[in-house]
Tab-separated table of C-alpha atoms in Angstrom:
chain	number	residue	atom	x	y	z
A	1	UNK	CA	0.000	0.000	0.000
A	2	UNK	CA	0.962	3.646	-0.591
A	3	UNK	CA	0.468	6.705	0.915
A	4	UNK	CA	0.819	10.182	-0.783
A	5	UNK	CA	1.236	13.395	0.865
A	6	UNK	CA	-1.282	16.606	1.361
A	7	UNK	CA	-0.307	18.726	-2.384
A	8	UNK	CA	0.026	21.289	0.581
A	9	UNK	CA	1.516	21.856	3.872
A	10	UNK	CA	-0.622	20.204	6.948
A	11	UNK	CA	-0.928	20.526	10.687
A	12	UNK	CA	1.022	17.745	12.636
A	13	UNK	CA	2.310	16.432	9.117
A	14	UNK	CA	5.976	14.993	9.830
A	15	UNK	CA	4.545	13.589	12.748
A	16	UNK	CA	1.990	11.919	10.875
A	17	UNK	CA	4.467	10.784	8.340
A	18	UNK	CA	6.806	9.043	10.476
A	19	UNK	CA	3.527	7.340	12.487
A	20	UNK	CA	2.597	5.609	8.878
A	21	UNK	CA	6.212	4.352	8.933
A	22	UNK	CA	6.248	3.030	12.179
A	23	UNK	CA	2.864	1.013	11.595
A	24	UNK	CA	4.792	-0.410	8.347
A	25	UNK	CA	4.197	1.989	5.566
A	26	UNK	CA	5.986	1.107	2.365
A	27	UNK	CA	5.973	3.888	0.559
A	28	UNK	CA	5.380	7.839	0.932
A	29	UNK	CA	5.355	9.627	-2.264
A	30	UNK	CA	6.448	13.304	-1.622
A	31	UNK	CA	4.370	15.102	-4.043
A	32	UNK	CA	4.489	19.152	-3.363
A	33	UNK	CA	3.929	20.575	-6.563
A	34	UNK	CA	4.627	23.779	-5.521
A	35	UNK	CA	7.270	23.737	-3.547
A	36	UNK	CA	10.315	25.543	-3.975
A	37	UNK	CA	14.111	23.332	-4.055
A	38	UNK	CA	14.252	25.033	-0.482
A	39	UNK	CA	10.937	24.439	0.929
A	40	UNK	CA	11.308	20.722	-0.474
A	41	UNK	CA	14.944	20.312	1.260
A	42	UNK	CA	13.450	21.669	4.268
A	43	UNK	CA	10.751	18.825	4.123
A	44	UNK	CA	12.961	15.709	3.622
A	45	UNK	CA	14.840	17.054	5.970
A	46	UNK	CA	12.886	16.532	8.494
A	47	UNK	CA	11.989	13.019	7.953
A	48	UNK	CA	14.014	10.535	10.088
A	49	UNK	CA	16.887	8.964	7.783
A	50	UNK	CA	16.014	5.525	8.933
A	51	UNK	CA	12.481	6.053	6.245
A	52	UNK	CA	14.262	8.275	3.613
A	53	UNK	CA	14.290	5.015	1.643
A	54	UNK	CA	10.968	4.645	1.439
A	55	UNK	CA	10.267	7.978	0.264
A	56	UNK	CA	9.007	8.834	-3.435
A	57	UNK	CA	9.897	12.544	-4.882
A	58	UNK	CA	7.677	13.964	-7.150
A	59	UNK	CA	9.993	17.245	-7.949
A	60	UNK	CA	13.071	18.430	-7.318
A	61	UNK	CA	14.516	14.688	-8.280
A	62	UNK	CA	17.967	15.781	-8.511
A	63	UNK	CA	18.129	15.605	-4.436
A	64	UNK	CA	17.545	11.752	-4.357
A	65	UNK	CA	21.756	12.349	-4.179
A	66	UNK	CA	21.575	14.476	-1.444
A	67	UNK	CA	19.475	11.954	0.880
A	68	UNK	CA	20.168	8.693	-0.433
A	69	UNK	CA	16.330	8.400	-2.197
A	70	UNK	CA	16.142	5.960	-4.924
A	71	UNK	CA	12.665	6.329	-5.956
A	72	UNK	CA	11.399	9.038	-8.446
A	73	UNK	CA	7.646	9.257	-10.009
A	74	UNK	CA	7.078	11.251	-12.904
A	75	UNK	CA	3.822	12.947	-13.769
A	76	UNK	CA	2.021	12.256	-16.863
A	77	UNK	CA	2.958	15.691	-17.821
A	78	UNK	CA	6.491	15.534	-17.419
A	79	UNK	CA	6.280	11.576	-18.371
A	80	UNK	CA	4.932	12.465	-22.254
A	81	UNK	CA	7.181	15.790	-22.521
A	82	UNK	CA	10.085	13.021	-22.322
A	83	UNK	CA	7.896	10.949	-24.869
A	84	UNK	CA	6.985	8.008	-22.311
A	85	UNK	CA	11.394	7.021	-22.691
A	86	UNK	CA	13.207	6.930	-19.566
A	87	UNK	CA	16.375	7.337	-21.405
A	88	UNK	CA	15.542	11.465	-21.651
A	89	UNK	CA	15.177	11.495	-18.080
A	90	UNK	CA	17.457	13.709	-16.215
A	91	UNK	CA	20.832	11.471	-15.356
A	92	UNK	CA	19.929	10.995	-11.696
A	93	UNK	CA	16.644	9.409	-12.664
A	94	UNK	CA	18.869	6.937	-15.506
A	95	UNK	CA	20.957	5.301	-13.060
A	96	UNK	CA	19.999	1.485	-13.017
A	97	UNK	CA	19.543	1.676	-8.941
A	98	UNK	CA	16.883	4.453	-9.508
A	99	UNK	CA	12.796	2.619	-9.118
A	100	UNK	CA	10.695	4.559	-11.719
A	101	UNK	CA	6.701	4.853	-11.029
A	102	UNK	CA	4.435	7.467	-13.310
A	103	UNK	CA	0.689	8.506	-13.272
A	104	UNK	CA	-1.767	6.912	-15.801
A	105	UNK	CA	-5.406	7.796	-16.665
A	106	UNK	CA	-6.239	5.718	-18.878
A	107	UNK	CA	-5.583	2.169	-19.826
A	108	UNK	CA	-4.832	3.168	-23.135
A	109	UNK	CA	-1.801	4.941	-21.318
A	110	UNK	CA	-1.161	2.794	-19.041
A	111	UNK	CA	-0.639	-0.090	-21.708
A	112	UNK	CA	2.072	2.149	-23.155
A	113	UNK	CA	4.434	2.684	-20.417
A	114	UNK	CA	8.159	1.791	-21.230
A	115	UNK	CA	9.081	-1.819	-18.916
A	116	UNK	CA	11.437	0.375	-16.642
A	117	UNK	CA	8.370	1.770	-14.547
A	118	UNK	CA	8.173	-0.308	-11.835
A	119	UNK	CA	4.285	0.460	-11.117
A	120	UNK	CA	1.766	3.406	-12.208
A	121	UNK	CA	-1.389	5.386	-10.420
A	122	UNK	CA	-4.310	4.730	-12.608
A	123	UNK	CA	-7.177	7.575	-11.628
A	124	UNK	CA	-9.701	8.388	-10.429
A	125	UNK	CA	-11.060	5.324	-9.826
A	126	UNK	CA	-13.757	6.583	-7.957
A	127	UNK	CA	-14.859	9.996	-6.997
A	128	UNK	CA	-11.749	11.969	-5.314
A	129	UNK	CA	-11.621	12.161	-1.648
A	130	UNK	CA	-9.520	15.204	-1.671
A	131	UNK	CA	-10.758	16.910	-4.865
A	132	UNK	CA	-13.604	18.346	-5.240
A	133	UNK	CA	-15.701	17.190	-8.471
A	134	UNK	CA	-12.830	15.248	-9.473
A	135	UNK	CA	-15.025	12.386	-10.988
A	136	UNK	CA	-13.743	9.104	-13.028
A	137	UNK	CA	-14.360	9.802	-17.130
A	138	UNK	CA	-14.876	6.332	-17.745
A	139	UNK	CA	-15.222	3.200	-15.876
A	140	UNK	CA	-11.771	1.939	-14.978
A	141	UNK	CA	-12.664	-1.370	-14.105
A	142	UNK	CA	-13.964	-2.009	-17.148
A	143	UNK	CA	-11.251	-0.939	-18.920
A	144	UNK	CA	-8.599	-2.393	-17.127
A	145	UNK	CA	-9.694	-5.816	-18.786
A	146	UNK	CA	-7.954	-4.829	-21.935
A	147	UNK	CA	-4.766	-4.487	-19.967
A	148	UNK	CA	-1.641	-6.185	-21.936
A	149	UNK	CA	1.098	-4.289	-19.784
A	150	UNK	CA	2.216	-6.603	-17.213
A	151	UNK	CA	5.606	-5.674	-16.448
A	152	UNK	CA	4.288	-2.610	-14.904
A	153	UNK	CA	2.016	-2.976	-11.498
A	154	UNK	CA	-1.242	-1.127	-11.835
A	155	UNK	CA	-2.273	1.146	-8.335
A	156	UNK	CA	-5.380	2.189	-8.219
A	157	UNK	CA	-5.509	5.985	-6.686
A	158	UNK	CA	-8.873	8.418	-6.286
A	159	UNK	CA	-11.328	7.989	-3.485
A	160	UNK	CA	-9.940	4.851	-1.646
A	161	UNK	CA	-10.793	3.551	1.620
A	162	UNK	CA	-11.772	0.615	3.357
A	163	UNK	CA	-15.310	0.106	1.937
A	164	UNK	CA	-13.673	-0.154	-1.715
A	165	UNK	CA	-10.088	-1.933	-1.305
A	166	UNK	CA	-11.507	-5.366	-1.512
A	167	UNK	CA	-13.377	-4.440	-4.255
A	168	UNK	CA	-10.384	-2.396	-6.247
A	169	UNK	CA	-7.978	-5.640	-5.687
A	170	UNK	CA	-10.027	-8.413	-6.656
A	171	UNK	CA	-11.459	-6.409	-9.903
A	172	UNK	CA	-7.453	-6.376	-11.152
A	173	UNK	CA	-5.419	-4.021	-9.524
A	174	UNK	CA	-2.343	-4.912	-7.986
A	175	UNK	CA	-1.966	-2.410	-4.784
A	176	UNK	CA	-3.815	0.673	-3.820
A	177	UNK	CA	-2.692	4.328	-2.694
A	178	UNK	CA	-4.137	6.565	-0.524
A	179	UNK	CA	-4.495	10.550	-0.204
A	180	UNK	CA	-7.830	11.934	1.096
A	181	UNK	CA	-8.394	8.652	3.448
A	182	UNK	CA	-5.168	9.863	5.371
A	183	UNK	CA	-5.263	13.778	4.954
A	184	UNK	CA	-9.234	14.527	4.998
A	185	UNK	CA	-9.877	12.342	8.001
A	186	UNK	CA	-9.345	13.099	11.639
A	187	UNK	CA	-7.729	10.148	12.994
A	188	UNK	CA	-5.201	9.193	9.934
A	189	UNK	CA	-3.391	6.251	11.369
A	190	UNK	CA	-6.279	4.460	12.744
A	191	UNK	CA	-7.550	4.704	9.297
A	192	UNK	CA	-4.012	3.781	7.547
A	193	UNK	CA	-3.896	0.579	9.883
A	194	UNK	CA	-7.560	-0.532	9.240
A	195	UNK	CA	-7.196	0.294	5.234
A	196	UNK	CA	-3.624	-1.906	5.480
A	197	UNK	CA	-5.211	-4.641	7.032
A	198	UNK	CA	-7.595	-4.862	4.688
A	199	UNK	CA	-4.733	-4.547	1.720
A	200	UNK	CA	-2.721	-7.405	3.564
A	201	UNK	CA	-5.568	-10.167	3.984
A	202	UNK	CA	-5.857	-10.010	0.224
A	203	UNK	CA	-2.658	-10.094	-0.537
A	204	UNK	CA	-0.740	-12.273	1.145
């Protein structure tokens, strides 16, 4: 399972951030559009270097150096501006130890993706969380039975929580990630833990 962070800065938020470790988070994808190189710096910074590794950037890729971070995601935007190839990617993001994930929104997309991304967000799959009126176009779980890219793992993203996962896994996706569940809810690690539990009976 992964967690993404608030687009914006939130209350308590490091805090929070190093609780979803502790309880066995995977995954944190740092995604602060926009933040400056500074205000990003200043927010890995503060994360415990025992989880750095676990962390995803979003921008500002060229600090994975800095803090030993070996996992960038590209946007869609940035993803088709470097025509879907890895190999235009800056040279921090070419290096063979680097893990590669991008965002999808369609299947169609999706389908397309060059083998070196490890896994993809395909969204919304259901009506955002965090985003107002941010609806799904078409029905992705339909669509994801023409899927013919299986080097790349398929996360579901857009209004999860835990009256949907089981639904969202068995219907084809590998893993789910989570936003509004953990941001737009008052008590963010009781609902991490009882969304993960859900994630782990199916999986394992």
């Amino acid at each position: 399972m992964i967690v993404l962070s608030n687009p914006t800065a939130i209350a308590n938020e490091i805090n929070v951030i190093h609780s979803l470790f502790e309880e066995g988070l995977q995954l944190f994808h740092v995604r602060k559009p926009d933040y400056s190189l500074k205000e990003m710096i200043s927010f890995v910074e503060q994360i415990s270097p025992e989880f750095r590794s676990r962390l995803v950037l979003h921008n500002h890729h060229e600090l994975i150096e800095n803090f030993k971070i070996n996992r960038v995601h590209f946007t869609e935007e940035k993803r088709k501006n470097n025509l879907g190839f890895p190999a235009r990617f800056t040279k921090p993001c070419r290096s063979k130890n680097i893990v590669l994930s991008t965002s999808t929104h369609s299947i169609h997309d999706f389908n397309l993706l060059a083998p070196e991304f490890e896994y993809a967000f395909l969204s919304p799959v259901y009506p955002s969380i965090s985003k107002e009126d941010y609806l799904p176009k078409t029905d992705l779980f339909e669509a994801i039975k023409d899927r013919t890219n299986t080097k790349t793992k398929l996360i579901a993203l857009g209004g999860i929580n835990t009256e949907n996962i089981e639904k969202t896994l068995v219907s084809g996706f590998d893993n789910v990630a989570l936003l509004g569940s953990i941001w737009n809810v008052e008590n963010p690690i009781k609902n991490f833990k009882s969304c993960q539990k859900i994630v782990l009976s199916y999986l394992q």
